[in-house]
XYZ file of C-alpha atoms in Angstrom:
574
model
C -1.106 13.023 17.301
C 0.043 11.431 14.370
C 3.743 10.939 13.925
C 4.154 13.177 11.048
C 5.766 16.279 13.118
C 9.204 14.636 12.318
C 8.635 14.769 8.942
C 7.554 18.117 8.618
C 10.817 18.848 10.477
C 13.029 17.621 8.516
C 11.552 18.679 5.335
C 11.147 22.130 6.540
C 15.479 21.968 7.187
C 15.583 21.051 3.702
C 14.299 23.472 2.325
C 15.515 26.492 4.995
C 18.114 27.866 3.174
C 18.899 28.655 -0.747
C 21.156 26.442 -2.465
C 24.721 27.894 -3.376
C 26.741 26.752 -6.247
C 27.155 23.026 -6.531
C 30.322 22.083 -4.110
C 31.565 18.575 -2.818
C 33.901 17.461 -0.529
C 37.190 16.633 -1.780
C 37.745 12.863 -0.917
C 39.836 9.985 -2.601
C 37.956 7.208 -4.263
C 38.875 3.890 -2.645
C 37.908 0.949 -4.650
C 35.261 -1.562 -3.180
C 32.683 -3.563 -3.944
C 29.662 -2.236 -6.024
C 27.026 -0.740 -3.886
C 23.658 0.949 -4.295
C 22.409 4.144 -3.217
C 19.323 6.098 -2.825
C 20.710 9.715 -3.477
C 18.097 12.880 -2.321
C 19.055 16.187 -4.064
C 18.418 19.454 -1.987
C 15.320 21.113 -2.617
C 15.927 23.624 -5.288
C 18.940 22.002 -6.438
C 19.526 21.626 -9.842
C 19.511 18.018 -10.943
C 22.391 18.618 -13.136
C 24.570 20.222 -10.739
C 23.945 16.986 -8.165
C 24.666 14.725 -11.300
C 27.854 15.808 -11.597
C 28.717 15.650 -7.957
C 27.387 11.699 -8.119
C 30.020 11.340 -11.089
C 33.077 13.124 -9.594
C 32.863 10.821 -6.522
C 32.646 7.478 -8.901
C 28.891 7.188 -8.879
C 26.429 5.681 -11.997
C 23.037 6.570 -12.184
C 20.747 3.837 -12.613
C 17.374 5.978 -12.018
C 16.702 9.279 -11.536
C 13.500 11.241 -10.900
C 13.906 14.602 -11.542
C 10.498 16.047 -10.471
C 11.602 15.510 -6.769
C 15.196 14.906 -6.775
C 15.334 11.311 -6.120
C 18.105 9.080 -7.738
C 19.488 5.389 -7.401
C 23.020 5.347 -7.737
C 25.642 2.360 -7.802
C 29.145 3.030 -7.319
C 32.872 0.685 -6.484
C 34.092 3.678 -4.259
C 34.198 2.442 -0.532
C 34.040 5.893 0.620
C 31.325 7.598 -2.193
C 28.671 8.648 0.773
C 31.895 10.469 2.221
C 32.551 12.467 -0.859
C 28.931 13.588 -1.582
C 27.228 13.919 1.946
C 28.503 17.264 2.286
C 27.637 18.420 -1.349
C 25.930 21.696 -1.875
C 23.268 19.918 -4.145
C 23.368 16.644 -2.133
C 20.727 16.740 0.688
C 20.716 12.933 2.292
C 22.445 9.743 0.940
C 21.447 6.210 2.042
C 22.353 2.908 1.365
C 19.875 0.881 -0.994
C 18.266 -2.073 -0.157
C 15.251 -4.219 -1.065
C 11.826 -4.454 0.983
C 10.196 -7.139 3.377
C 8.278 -9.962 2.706
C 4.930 -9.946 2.707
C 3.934 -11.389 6.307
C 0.322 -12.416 7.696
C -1.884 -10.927 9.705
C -2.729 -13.418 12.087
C 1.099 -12.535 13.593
C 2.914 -15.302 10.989
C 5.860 -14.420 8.947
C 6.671 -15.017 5.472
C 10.117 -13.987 5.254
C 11.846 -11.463 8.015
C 9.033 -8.806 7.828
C 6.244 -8.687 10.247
C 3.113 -7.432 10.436
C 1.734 -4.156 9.174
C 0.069 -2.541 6.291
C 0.954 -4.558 3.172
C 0.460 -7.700 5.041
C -2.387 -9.639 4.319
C -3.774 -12.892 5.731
C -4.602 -15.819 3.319
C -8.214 -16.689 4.870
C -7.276 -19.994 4.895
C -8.889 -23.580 5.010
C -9.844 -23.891 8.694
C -13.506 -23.501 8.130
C -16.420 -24.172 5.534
C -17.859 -21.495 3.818
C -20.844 -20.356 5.946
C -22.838 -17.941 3.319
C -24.375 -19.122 0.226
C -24.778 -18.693 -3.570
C -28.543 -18.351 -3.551
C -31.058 -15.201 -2.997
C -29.220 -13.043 -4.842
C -30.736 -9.370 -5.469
C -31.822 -8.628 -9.046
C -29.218 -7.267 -10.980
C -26.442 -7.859 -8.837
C -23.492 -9.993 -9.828
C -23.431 -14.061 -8.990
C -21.512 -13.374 -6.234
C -22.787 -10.631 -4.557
C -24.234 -12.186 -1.578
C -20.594 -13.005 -0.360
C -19.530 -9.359 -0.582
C -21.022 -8.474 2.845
C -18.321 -5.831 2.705
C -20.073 -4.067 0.186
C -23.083 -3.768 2.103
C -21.984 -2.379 4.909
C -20.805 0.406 2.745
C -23.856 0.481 0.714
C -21.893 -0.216 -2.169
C -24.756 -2.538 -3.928
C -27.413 -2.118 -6.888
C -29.897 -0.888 -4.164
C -27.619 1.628 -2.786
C -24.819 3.853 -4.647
C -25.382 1.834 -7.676
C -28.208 3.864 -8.329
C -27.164 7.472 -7.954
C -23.288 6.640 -9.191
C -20.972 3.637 -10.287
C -18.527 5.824 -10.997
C -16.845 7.453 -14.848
C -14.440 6.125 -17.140
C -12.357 9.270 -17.309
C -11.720 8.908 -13.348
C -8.534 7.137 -12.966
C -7.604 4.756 -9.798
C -3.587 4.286 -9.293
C -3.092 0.743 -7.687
C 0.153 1.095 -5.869
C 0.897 -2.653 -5.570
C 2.471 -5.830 -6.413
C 0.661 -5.589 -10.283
C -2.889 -6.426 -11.593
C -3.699 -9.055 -13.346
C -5.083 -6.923 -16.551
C -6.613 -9.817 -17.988
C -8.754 -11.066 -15.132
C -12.393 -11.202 -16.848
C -13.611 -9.148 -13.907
C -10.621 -6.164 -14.069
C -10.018 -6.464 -18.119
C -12.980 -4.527 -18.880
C -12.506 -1.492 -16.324
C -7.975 -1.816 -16.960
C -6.084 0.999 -19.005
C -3.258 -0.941 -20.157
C -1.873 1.574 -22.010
C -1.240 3.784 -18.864
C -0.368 1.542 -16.864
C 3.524 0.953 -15.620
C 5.277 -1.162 -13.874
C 8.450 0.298 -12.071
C 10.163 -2.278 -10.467
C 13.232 -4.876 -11.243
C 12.758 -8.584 -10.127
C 15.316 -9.359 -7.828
C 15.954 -13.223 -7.639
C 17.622 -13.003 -3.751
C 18.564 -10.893 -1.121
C 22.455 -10.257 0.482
C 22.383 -13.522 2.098
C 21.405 -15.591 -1.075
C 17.634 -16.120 0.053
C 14.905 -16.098 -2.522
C 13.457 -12.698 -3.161
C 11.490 -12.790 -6.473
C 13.145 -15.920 -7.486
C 14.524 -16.513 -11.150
C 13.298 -13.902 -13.557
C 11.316 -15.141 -16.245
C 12.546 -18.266 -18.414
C 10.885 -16.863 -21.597
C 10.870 -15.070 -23.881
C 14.231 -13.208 -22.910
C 15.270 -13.990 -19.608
C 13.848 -10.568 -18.568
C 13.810 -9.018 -15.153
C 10.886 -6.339 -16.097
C 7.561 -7.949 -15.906
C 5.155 -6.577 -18.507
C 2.539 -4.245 -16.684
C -0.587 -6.357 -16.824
C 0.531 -8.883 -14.463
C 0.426 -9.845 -11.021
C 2.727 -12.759 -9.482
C 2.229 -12.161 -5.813
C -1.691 -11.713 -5.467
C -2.039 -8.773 -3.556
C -2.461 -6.117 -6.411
C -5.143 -7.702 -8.037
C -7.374 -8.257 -4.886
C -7.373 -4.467 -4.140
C -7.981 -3.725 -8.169
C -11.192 -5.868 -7.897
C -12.118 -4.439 -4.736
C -11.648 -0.967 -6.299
C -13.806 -1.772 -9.761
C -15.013 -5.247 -10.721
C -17.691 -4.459 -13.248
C -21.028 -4.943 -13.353
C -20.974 -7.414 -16.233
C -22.600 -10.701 -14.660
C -19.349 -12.481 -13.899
C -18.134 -12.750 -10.069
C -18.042 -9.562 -7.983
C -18.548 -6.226 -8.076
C -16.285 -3.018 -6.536
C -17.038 -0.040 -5.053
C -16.969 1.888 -8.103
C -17.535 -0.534 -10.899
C -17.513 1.997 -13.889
C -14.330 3.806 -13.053
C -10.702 2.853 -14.987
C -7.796 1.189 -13.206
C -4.283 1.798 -13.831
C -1.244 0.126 -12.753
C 1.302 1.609 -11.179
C 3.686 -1.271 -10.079
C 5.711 -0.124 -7.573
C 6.187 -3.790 -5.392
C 7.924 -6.927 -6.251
C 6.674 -10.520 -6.848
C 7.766 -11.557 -3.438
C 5.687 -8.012 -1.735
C 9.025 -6.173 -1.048
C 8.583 -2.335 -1.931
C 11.581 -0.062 -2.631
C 11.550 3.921 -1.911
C 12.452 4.699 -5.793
C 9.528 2.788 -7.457
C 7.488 4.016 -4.902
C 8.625 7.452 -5.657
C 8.109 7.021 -9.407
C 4.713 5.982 -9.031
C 3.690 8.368 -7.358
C 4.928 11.140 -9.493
C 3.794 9.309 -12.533
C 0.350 9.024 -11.388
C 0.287 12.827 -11.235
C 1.761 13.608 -14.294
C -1.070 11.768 -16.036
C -3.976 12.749 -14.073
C -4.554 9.926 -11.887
C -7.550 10.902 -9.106
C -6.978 8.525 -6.317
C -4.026 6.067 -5.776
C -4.594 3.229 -3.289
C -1.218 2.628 -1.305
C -1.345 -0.701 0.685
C 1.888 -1.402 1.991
C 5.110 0.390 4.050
C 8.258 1.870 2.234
C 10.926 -0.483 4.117
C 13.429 -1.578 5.688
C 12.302 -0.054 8.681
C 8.436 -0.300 9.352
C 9.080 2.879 11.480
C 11.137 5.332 10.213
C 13.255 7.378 13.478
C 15.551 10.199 12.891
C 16.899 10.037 16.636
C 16.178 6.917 17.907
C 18.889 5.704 20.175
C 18.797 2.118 19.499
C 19.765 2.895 15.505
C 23.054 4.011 14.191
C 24.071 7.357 12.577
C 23.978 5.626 9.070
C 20.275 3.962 10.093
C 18.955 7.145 11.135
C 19.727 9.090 8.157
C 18.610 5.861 5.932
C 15.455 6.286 7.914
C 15.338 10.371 7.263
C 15.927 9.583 3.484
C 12.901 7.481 3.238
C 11.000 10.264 5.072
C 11.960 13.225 3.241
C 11.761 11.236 -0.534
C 8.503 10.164 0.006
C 7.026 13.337 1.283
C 7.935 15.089 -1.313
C 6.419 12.297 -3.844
C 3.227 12.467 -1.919
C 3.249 16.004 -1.690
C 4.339 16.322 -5.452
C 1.260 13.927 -6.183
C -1.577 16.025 -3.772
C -0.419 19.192 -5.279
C -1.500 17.820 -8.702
C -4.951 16.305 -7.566
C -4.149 13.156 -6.329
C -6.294 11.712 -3.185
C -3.677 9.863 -1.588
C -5.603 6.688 0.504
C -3.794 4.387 2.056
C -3.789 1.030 4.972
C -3.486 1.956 8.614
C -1.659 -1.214 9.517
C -1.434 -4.683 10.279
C 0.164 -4.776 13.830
C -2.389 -4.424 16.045
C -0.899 -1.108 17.471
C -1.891 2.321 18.979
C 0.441 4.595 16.652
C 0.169 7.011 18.844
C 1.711 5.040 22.270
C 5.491 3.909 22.198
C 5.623 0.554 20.823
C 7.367 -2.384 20.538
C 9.022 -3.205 16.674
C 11.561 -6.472 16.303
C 10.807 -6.508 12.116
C 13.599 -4.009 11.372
C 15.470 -4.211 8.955
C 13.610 -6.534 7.366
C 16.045 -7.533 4.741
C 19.688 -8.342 4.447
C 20.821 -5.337 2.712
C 24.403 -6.478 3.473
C 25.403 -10.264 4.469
C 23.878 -11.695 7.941
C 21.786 -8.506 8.458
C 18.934 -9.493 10.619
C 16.480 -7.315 12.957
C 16.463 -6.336 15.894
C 14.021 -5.118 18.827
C 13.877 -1.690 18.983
C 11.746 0.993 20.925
C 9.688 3.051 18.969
C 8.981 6.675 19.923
C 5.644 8.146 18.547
C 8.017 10.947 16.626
C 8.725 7.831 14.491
C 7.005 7.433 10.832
C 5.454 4.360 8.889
C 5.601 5.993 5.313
C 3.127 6.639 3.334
C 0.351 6.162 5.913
C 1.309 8.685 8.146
C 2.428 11.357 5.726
C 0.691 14.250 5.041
C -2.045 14.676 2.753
C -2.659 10.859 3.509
C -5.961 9.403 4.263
C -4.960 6.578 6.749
C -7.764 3.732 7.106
C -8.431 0.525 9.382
C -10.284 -2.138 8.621
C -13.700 -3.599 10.175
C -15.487 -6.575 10.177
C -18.933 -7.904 9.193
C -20.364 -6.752 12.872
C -18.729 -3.200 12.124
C -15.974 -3.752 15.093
C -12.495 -2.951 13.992
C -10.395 -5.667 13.189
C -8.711 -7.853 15.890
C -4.957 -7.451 13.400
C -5.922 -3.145 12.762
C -3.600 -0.521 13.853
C -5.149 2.308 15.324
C -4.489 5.326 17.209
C -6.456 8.810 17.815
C -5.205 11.007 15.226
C -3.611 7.780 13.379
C -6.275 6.486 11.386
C -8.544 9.172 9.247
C -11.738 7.226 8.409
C -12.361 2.738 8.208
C -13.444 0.249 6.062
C -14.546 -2.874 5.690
C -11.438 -5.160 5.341
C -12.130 -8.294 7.112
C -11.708 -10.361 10.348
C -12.034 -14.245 10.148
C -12.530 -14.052 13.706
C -15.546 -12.156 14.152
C -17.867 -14.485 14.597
C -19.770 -14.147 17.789
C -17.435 -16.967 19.781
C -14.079 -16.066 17.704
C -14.232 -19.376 16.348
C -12.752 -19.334 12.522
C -14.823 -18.388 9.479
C -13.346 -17.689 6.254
C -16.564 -15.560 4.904
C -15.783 -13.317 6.989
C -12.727 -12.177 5.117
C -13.297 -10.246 1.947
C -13.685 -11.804 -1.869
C -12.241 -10.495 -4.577
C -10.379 -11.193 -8.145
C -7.607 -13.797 -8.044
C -5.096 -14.505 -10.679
C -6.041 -18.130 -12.431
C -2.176 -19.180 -12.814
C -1.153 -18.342 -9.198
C -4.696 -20.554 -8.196
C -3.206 -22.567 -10.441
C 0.576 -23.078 -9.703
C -0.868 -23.028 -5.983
C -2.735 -26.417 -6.265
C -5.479 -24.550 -5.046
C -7.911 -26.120 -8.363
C -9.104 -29.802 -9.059
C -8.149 -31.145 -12.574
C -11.659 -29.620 -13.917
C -10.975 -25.977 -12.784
C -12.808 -26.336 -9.909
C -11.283 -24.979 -6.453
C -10.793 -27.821 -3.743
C -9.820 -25.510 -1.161
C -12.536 -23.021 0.783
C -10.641 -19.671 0.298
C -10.894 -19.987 -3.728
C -14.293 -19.343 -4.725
C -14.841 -19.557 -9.076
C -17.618 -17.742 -11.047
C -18.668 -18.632 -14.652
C -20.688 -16.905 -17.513
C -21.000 -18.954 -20.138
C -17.607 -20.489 -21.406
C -15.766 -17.712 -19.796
C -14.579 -18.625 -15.990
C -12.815 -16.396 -13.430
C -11.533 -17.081 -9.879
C -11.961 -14.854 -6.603
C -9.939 -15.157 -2.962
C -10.661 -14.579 0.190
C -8.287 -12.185 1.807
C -8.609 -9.604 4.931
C -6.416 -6.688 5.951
C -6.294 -2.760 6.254
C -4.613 -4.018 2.705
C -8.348 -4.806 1.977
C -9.904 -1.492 3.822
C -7.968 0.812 2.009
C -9.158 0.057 -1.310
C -12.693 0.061 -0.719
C -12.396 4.114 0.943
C -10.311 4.889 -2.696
C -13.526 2.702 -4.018
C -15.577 5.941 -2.771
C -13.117 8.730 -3.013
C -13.504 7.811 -6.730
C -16.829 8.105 -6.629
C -17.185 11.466 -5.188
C -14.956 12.406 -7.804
C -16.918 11.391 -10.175
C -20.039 12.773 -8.555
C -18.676 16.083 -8.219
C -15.631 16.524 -10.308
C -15.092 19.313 -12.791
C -13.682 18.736 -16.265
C -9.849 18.249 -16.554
C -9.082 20.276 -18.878
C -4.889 19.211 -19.343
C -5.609 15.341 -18.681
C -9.495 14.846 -20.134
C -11.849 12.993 -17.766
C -12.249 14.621 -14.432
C -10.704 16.117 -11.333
C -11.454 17.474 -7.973
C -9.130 19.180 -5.458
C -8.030 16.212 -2.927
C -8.699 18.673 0.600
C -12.319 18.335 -1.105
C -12.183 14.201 -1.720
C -11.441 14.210 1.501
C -13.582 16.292 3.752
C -16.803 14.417 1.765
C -15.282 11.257 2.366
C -15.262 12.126 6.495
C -18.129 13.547 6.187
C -20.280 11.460 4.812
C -18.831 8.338 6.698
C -20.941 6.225 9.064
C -20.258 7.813 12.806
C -19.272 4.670 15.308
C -18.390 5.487 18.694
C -15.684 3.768 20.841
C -17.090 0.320 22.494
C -17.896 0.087 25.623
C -16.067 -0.623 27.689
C -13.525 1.465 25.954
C -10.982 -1.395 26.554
C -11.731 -4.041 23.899
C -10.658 -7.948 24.329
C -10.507 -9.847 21.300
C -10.594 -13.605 21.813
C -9.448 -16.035 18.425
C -9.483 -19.569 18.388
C -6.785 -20.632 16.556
C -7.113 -23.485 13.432
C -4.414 -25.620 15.364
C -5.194 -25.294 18.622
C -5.421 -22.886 21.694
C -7.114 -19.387 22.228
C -5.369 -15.977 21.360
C -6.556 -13.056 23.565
C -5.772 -9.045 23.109
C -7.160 -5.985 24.582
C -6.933 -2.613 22.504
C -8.276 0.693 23.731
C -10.145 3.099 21.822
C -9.792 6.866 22.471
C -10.919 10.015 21.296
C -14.674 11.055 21.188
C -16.964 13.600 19.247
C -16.105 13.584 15.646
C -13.070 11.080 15.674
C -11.695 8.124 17.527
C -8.961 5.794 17.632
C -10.330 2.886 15.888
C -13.250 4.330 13.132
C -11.531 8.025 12.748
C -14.713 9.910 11.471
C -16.574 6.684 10.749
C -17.469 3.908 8.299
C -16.716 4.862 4.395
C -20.018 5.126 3.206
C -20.907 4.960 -0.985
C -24.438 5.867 -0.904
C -24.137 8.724 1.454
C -21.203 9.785 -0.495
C -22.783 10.236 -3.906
C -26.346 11.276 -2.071
């Protein structure tokens, strides 16, 4: 039972009734400090009708996208959401406010946020690198023996490397933090001139913390970064996973022939807004992107609860605003042939039991806002993996068990992938192999300290690949962050397998509903363990011995932890 039925609620309220002339309540403006807004329109409303009603109450439009009635407004009147709340053309108002840090999955925090699907764990330096560079296949790239990822999902020059690696004129999304565009092993497979970034740098938070820091120094002091790059990290891991080439240099993704574009919809610092998220995803529609790979959480609330005691009125219709908005982006985006994959989740939760959630909200959106513990129904939402259309996915490791840090949850997660677990090692002792490898920017290795004075890395989670005079530079990093785009990996390639021609955006395109049933059913089958009741046991770099025990439900078809199974290339394109 995924906790979608909330969503389809409220959305279905929106939309009930026709909308009568525009009409807002009647309230003076009281002057105030400026404040931000995320302003929904009613379904069917007419954009210009709920401009004017944003106006009359004192409000500025900084962004607006028309295509599903989202707009950021900023405004000095103190009582603004009074005057347009009860607007004809107004359907939810909510205060504005910039996204979590990105946390780890091992259960540490960088920042307030906490663990879930953007998060990622740096693989870290607690253990040597246990596979080597020789014995590689013939053909394959240098570093293809470390990609044991890739072979449990066939993804290799003996498997679906034979039969497909994928077409140009399919075109990956890569909802993230930015790619590094001119990363040897992304540049040749990156359309730059589709690619967008849609976010603003913001230097700190309410409180005066560091969000993105300063914007850049040169050449003009500008707060937009250019959309090639990628300052956190994150971004370019799940490009590479997605389509490193086949060019002798590094590694190799699922589908190494197909074209990335950017769609930047998460700041330096891994906080994701609701607009840019928005944007992107109507974007990518608009011009013909196939599959978009989502790894992250719209915040400031991990879960999103329309009637959750422990929130206030003003909470629970922020939290109903996030719901609505990005439904109607994702369903905007499906409706156009867009495969919408995305991460399960970091937290090491069954979505489908009432949990446990002290990360929200996870940034100061006014001064000395901090979060709190709160009970979390299953009616509650994590956008965008559990809205509809979605393909949710959790992560394995090299032995094919699901990932100690992977939510779960019968009904929750669609279909897994390989995304890594350091701790899967037989005894739970640390290995950082056992993570996945993929493209790393050189200046973050760089401004890091991560490289000797030659270029060389001197830490174990950097690995470095040369072809000739030409050098490039590879992480280790695990999370459903890390599953997710190697499922979109094969959802491109069945779209390339079987696509038709797109005749309004050139290249090719296939109905999602069909992406997705061959993507379930061609994945690997793997049952529940047994027992059911799964303890995972981690020894921990500094010391002591982490236990957990998750349960897998569900049998036939589906189950908790795998869905319908392993993504698997070959059998995909077979």
């Amino acid at each position: 039972m995924k906790r979608v039925a909330i969503a389809a609620a409220v959305t279905a309220l929106a939309a009930a009734a026709p909308i009568p002339p525009v009409r807002a309540r009647q309230v003076i403006a009281e002057p105030g400090a400026e404040v931000e807004y995320v302003v929904l329109y009613s379904e069917g409303a007419r954009p210009a009708d709920a401009q004017r009603v944003i106006r009359a109450a004192g409000g500025s439009i900084l962004k607006e996208n028309a295509a599903v009635g989202v707009a950021t407004v900023t405004t000095r009147n103190a009582r603004f959401a009074e005057a347009v709340r009860d607007a004809d053309a107004i359907d939810d108002i909510a205060h504005n406010r910039s996204i979590g840090s990105v946390p780890t999955a091992a259960g540490g925090v960088a920042g307030r946020a906490t663990v879930q699907a953007r998060a990622v764990e740096k693989a870290g330096d607690g253990a040597p690198a246990s596979a080597t560079f020789g014995g590689a296949v013939p053909g394959a790239e240098p570093l293809s023996e470390l990609q044991w990822d890739m072979k449990q999902i066939h993804a290799t020059v003996q498997g679906s490397y034979r039969h497909q690696q994928g077409d140009p004129g399919v075109l990956v999304g890569v909802i993230d933090t930015g790619v590094d565009g001119s990363h040897p092993d992304i540049a040749p497979n990156f359309n730059r001139e589709l690619s967008r970034n849609f976010t603003v740098d913001i230097p700190v938070d309410a409180d005066g913390n560091k969000a993105d820091g300063p914007c850049q120094a040169e050449p003009d002091h500008s707060c937009n970064d250019p959309a090639d790059v990628d300052e956190n990290d994150h971004g370019t891991h799940v490009a590479s996973s997605i389509a490193s080439p086949v060019n002798g240099l590094g590694t190799s993704g699922v589908a190494p022939k197909v074209s990335i574009v950017n769609l930047r919809a998460g700041q330096d610092s891994g906080y994701f807004f609701l607009q840019p998220t928005v944007d992107a995803l109507t974007y990518a529609a608009d011009i013909g992107v196939d599959v978009v790979n989502m790894s992250y959480y719209i915040d400031p609330w991990l879960f999103n609860c329309v009637d959750n005691p422990a929130d206030s009125p003003a909470e629970r219709l922020e939290q109903a605003t996030i719901i609505k908005a990005a439904q109607r982006a994702l369903t905007y985006a499906y409706n156009r042939g867009v495969t919408l994959v995305s991460a399960a989740g970091n937290g090491a939760t069954d979505y489908t039991k009432e949990l446990a959630d002290g990360s929200s909200p996870d940034f100061a959106g006014v001064p000395g806002e901090l979060p709190r513990p709160r009970t979390i129904p299953p009616s509650c939402v994590s956008m965008p993996s559990e809205g509809r259309h979605v393909i949710s996915v959790s992560s394995t490791g090299v032995s094919r068990r699901k990932s100690y840090y992977s939510d779960y949850g019968d009904g929750h997660v669609d279909v897994a992938a390989p995304g890594g677990d350091v701790y899967d090692t037989g005894d739970g002792t640390r290995d950082v192999t056992r993570a996945t490898l993929a493209a790393y920017p050189k200046a973050l290795a760089e401004e890091r300290g991560q490289l000797n004075p030659d270029g060389t890395p001197k830490v174990t989670s950097v690995v470095r690949s040369c072809r000739g005079e030409v050098c490039a530079y590879y992480q280790y990093l695990q999370g459903t962050s890390m599953a997710s785009p190697r499922a979109a990996g094969v959802a491109a390639l069945i779209v390339a397998r079987f696509g038709r021609p797109d005749r309004v955006h050139g290249g090719k395109t296939l109905h999602p509903a069909v992406v997705e049933m061959v993507l379930k059913g061609t994945a690997t089958r793997v049952s529940c363990p047994v027992p059911a009741a799964h303890t995972y046991t981690r020894h921990l770099p500094g010391g002591g011995t982490a236990t957990a025990t998750h349960t897998c439900e569900g049998g036939g078809p589906h189950n908790g932890f795998y869905g319908y199974g392993i993504v698997d290339a070959l059998r995909a394109v077979r």
